[in-house]
mmCIF file of C-alpha atoms in Angstrom:
data_model
loop_
_atom_site.group_PDB
_atom_site.id
_atom_site.type_symbol
_atom_site.label_atom_id
_atom_site.label_comp_id
_atom_site.label_asym_id
_atom_site.label_seq_id
_atom_site.Cartn_x
_atom_site.Cartn_y
_atom_site.Cartn_z
ATOM 1 C CA MET A 1 0.000 0.000 0.000
ATOM 2 C CA ALA A 2 1.225 3.458 -0.869
ATOM 3 C CA ARG A 3 2.076 5.734 2.033
ATOM 4 C CA HIS A 4 0.004 8.511 0.459
ATOM 5 C CA PRO A 5 -3.231 7.633 -1.347
ATOM 6 C CA PRO A 6 -3.964 9.600 -4.539
ATOM 7 C CA LYS A 7 -6.999 11.261 -2.875
ATOM 8 C CA LEU A 8 -8.043 12.040 0.682
ATOM 9 C CA SER A 9 -11.373 10.972 2.074
ATOM 10 C CA PRO A 10 -13.922 12.536 2.451
ATOM 11 C CA SER A 11 -12.650 15.805 0.853
ATOM 12 C CA GLY A 12 -11.422 14.307 -2.428
ATOM 13 C CA ASP A 13 -8.323 16.510 -2.267
ATOM 14 C CA VAL A 14 -5.622 15.268 -4.655
ATOM 15 C CA LEU A 15 -1.998 14.416 -3.983
ATOM 16 C CA VAL A 16 0.287 16.893 -5.779
ATOM 17 C CA GLY A 17 3.665 16.178 -4.217
ATOM 18 C CA THR A 18 5.650 14.209 -1.655
ATOM 19 C CA GLY A 19 8.839 14.669 0.310
ATOM 20 C CA LEU A 20 10.939 13.044 2.997
ATOM 21 C CA ARG A 21 12.205 14.638 6.224
ATOM 22 C CA ALA A 22 15.425 13.086 7.431
ATOM 23 C CA VAL A 23 18.043 14.137 9.969
ATOM 24 C CA LYS A 24 21.736 13.445 9.713
ATOM 25 C CA LEU A 25 23.496 12.103 12.780
ATOM 26 C CA GLY A 26 27.183 11.693 12.075
ATOM 27 C CA PHE A 27 27.423 9.473 9.032
ATOM 28 C CA MET A 28 23.846 8.181 9.363
ATOM 29 C CA GLU A 29 20.678 9.637 7.881
ATOM 30 C CA ILE A 30 17.534 8.852 9.865
ATOM 31 C CA GLN A 31 14.129 9.156 8.196
ATOM 32 C CA VAL A 32 11.649 11.024 10.386
ATOM 33 C CA TYR A 33 8.515 11.366 8.245
ATOM 34 C CA GLU A 34 7.163 11.307 4.723
ATOM 35 C CA LEU A 35 5.027 14.260 3.713
ATOM 36 C CA GLY A 36 2.269 14.327 1.118
ATOM 37 C CA LEU A 37 0.752 17.624 -0.029
ATOM 38 C CA TYR A 38 -2.911 17.476 -1.061
ATOM 39 C CA VAL A 39 -4.926 20.330 -2.547
ATOM 40 C CA ASP A 40 -8.511 21.065 -3.434
ATOM 41 C CA GLY A 41 -8.007 20.669 -7.203
ATOM 42 C CA PRO A 42 -10.695 23.066 -8.473
ATOM 43 C CA GLY A 43 -9.789 25.658 -5.820
ATOM 44 C CA CYS A 44 -6.106 25.416 -6.677
ATOM 45 C CA ARG A 45 -6.786 25.895 -10.392
ATOM 46 C CA SER A 46 -9.067 28.878 -9.685
ATOM 47 C CA ALA A 47 -6.419 30.527 -7.515
ATOM 48 C CA LEU A 48 -3.385 29.905 -9.731
ATOM 49 C CA LEU A 49 -4.829 30.435 -13.240
ATOM 50 C CA PRO A 50 -5.462 34.200 -12.831
ATOM 51 C CA VAL A 51 -1.823 34.784 -11.772
ATOM 52 C CA GLY A 52 -0.451 32.938 -14.815
ATOM 53 C CA LEU A 53 0.485 29.731 -13.010
ATOM 54 C CA GLY A 54 -2.029 27.349 -14.564
ATOM 55 C CA ASN A 55 -1.470 24.816 -17.330
ATOM 56 C CA ARG A 56 2.316 24.748 -16.923
ATOM 57 C CA ASP A 57 4.540 21.721 -16.449
ATOM 58 C CA ARG A 58 6.118 20.874 -13.103
ATOM 59 C CA ASP A 59 9.668 22.020 -13.912
ATOM 60 C CA ASP A 60 8.432 25.323 -15.304
ATOM 61 C CA LEU A 61 6.355 25.992 -12.170
ATOM 62 C CA LEU A 62 9.168 25.069 -9.783
ATOM 63 C CA SER A 63 11.579 27.432 -11.547
ATOM 64 C CA ASP A 64 9.127 30.361 -11.331
ATOM 65 C CA ARG A 65 9.933 32.365 -8.147
ATOM 66 C CA SER A 66 6.287 33.472 -7.884
ATOM 67 C CA PHE A 67 4.935 29.906 -7.675
ATOM 68 C CA PHE A 68 5.448 29.079 -3.993
ATOM 69 C CA PRO A 69 4.293 32.481 -2.646
ATOM 70 C CA SER A 70 1.192 32.184 -4.872
ATOM 71 C CA LEU A 71 0.591 28.620 -3.677
ATOM 72 C CA VAL A 72 0.776 29.690 -0.031
ATOM 73 C CA ALA A 73 -1.391 32.796 -0.542
ATOM 74 C CA GLY A 74 -4.028 30.942 -2.569
ATOM 75 C CA SER A 75 -7.365 30.695 -0.739
ATOM 76 C CA PHE A 76 -7.947 26.988 -1.298
ATOM 77 C CA ARG A 77 -7.604 23.978 0.998
ATOM 78 C CA LYS A 78 -4.112 22.486 1.391
ATOM 79 C CA THR A 79 -3.510 19.403 3.514
ATOM 80 C CA PHE A 80 -0.105 18.265 4.703
ATOM 81 C CA ARG A 81 -0.271 14.512 5.417
ATOM 82 C CA ILE A 82 2.656 13.402 7.563
ATOM 83 C CA VAL A 83 3.370 9.654 7.851
ATOM 84 C CA PHE A 84 5.915 8.895 10.556
ATOM 85 C CA CYS A 85 8.850 6.616 9.751
ATOM 86 C CA ARG A 86 9.720 6.115 13.418
ATOM 87 C CA SER A 87 8.272 6.518 16.895
ATOM 88 C CA LEU A 88 8.826 9.909 18.491
ATOM 89 C CA ALA A 89 7.891 11.507 21.808
ATOM 90 C CA LYS A 90 5.639 14.581 21.725
ATOM 91 C CA GLU A 91 8.506 16.772 22.939
ATOM 92 C CA LYS A 92 10.750 15.719 20.026
ATOM 93 C CA MET A 93 8.042 16.375 17.436
ATOM 94 C CA THR A 94 6.883 19.655 18.947
ATOM 95 C CA GLY A 95 10.482 20.868 19.069
ATOM 96 C CA GLY A 96 10.866 20.178 15.358
ATOM 97 C CA PHE A 97 7.954 22.468 14.474
ATOM 98 C CA ASP A 98 8.108 25.055 17.294
ATOM 99 C CA GLU A 99 10.994 27.275 16.188
ATOM 100 C CA PRO A 100 10.249 27.065 12.438
ATOM 101 C CA LEU A 101 6.600 28.110 12.971
ATOM 102 C CA ARG A 102 7.319 30.816 15.549
ATOM 103 C CA ARG A 103 9.884 32.366 13.166
ATOM 104 C CA ARG A 104 7.167 32.673 10.512
ATOM 105 C CA VAL A 105 4.375 34.277 12.559
ATOM 106 C CA ASP A 106 4.226 37.852 13.747
ATOM 107 C CA GLU A 107 3.765 38.993 17.345
ATOM 108 C CA GLU A 108 -0.002 39.309 16.918
ATOM 109 C CA HIS A 109 -0.242 35.574 16.106
ATOM 110 C CA THR A 110 2.276 34.019 18.543
ATOM 111 C CA ALA A 111 -0.515 32.862 20.889
ATOM 112 C CA ASP A 112 -2.276 31.170 17.934
ATOM 113 C CA ALA A 113 0.951 29.391 16.978
ATOM 114 C CA ALA A 114 1.449 28.305 20.600
ATOM 115 C CA ALA A 115 -2.119 26.939 20.770
ATOM 116 C CA LEU A 116 -1.607 24.987 17.540
ATOM 117 C CA LEU A 117 1.737 23.571 18.689
ATOM 118 C CA ALA A 118 0.375 22.615 22.130
ATOM 119 C CA GLU A 119 -2.270 20.321 20.619
ATOM 120 C CA PHE A 120 -0.745 19.493 17.214
ATOM 121 C CA ILE A 121 0.987 16.280 18.364
ATOM 122 C CA PRO A 122 -0.905 13.661 20.425
ATOM 123 C CA SER A 123 0.103 13.631 24.109
ATOM 124 C CA GLY A 124 1.610 10.132 23.811
ATOM 125 C CA GLY A 125 3.730 11.093 20.808
ATOM 126 C CA VAL A 126 3.614 9.123 17.565
ATOM 127 C CA ASP A 127 4.481 5.604 16.465
ATOM 128 C CA GLU A 128 5.864 4.410 13.165
ATOM 129 C CA GLY A 129 3.103 4.527 10.546
ATOM 130 C CA ASP A 130 0.918 7.026 12.450
ATOM 131 C CA VAL A 131 -0.522 9.841 10.333
ATOM 132 C CA LEU A 132 -0.828 13.489 11.296
ATOM 133 C CA THR A 133 -2.673 15.801 8.918
ATOM 134 C CA LEU A 134 -2.573 19.542 9.074
ATOM 135 C CA THR A 135 -5.135 21.302 6.896
ATOM 136 C CA CYS A 136 -4.980 24.965 5.945
ATOM 137 C CA GLU A 137 -8.610 25.603 5.037
ATOM 138 C CA GLY A 138 -9.668 27.659 2.004
ATOM 139 C CA ASP A 139 -10.898 30.523 4.196
ATOM 140 C CA GLY A 140 -7.311 31.762 4.580
ATOM 141 C CA GLU A 141 -7.312 31.547 8.377
ATOM 142 C CA THR A 142 -8.351 28.151 9.776
ATOM 143 C CA VAL A 143 -5.711 25.517 10.523
ATOM 144 C CA LYS A 144 -6.857 22.057 11.674
ATOM 145 C CA ALA A 145 -4.780 19.124 12.860
ATOM 146 C CA ASN A 146 -6.066 15.541 12.763
ATOM 147 C CA PHE A 147 -4.523 12.222 13.791
ATOM 148 C CA LEU A 148 -4.807 8.571 12.729
ATOM 149 C CA LYS A 149 -3.097 5.599 14.366
ATOM 150 C CA ALA A 150 -1.079 3.431 11.966
ATOM 151 C CA CYS A 151 -3.714 0.663 12.017
ATOM 152 C CA GLU A 152 -6.329 3.120 10.625
ATOM 153 C CA ALA A 153 -4.061 4.970 8.180
ATOM 154 C CA SER A 154 -4.812 2.940 5.058
ATOM 155 C CA SER A 155 -8.311 4.437 4.771
ATOM 156 C CA GLY A 156 -7.117 7.688 3.195
ATOM 157 C CA GLY A 157 -9.123 9.541 5.848
ATOM 158 C CA ILE A 158 -7.797 12.248 8.113
ATOM 159 C CA GLY A 159 -8.826 10.916 11.537
ATOM 160 C CA ASP A 160 -9.865 12.636 14.725
ATOM 161 C CA GLU A 161 -9.470 16.386 15.095
ATOM 162 C CA LEU A 162 -6.857 17.427 17.646
ATOM 163 C CA VAL A 163 -7.075 21.202 17.312
ATOM 164 C CA SER A 164 -8.537 23.966 15.145
ATOM 165 C CA VAL A 165 -7.075 27.491 15.216
ATOM 166 C CA LYS A 166 -8.115 30.645 13.350
ATOM 167 C CA SER A 167 -4.969 32.600 12.558
ATOM 168 C CA GLY A 168 -5.055 34.155 9.115
ATOM 169 C CA GLY A 169 -3.354 36.936 7.311
ATOM 170 C CA GLU A 170 0.253 37.504 6.335
ATOM 171 C CA GLY A 171 1.758 36.858 9.795
ATOM 172 C CA GLY A 172 -0.675 34.170 10.909
ATOM 173 C CA ALA A 173 -0.222 30.466 11.534
ATOM 174 C CA TRP A 174 -2.210 29.642 8.350
ATOM 175 C CA ALA A 175 0.553 31.037 6.115
ATOM 176 C CA GLY A 176 3.312 30.402 8.653
ATOM 177 C CA PHE A 177 2.843 26.633 8.683
ATOM 178 C CA GLN A 178 2.820 26.464 4.877
ATOM 179 C CA ASN A 179 5.956 28.584 4.704
ATOM 180 C CA ILE A 180 7.846 26.050 6.810
ATOM 181 C CA PHE A 181 7.860 24.012 3.603
ATOM 182 C CA PHE A 182 7.601 26.666 0.875
ATOM 183 C CA ASP A 183 9.456 29.870 1.703
ATOM 184 C CA ASP A 184 13.089 30.619 0.890
ATOM 185 C CA GLU A 185 14.262 28.898 4.065
ATOM 186 C CA PRO A 186 12.324 25.594 4.140
ATOM 187 C CA GLN A 187 13.009 23.175 6.984
#
């Protein structure tokens, strides 16, 4: 079974890209998680076509410096599906997202970022194969985190909601979380 199904259930959002987060310890590279990015297809097309980013091939889009800022700013649903490659304590996972997110939110939204981070990872941490989804809703402000245990992950669903935070705008957690992966200094 693929780690990332082609569509999420029940939204129907489509998989548009994957990546791997690994850390290097000495001469070893340890895989931490696999990430799948899903988007609301019609919403994505509607947002990117007017700015000249529709109907272009992958390499052309990735070489266009306006692509990632337009992707982040686009008011359509984006879901980051994180499949863990190893077991990790909550403190380890929270630490990996804390500084990168806080660097990308302004002072007005630091409490929102803290609320998201406090509930983003289940209290018992994660096990290999567990799935954490973080959805930036199409309203431009709502960020939701959901969790599935490994034994339920094959469904393509998103699981139980852990937290929902409204933190939109340029300095909010909605854009800040996306920019962890898409700005000029991705993690």
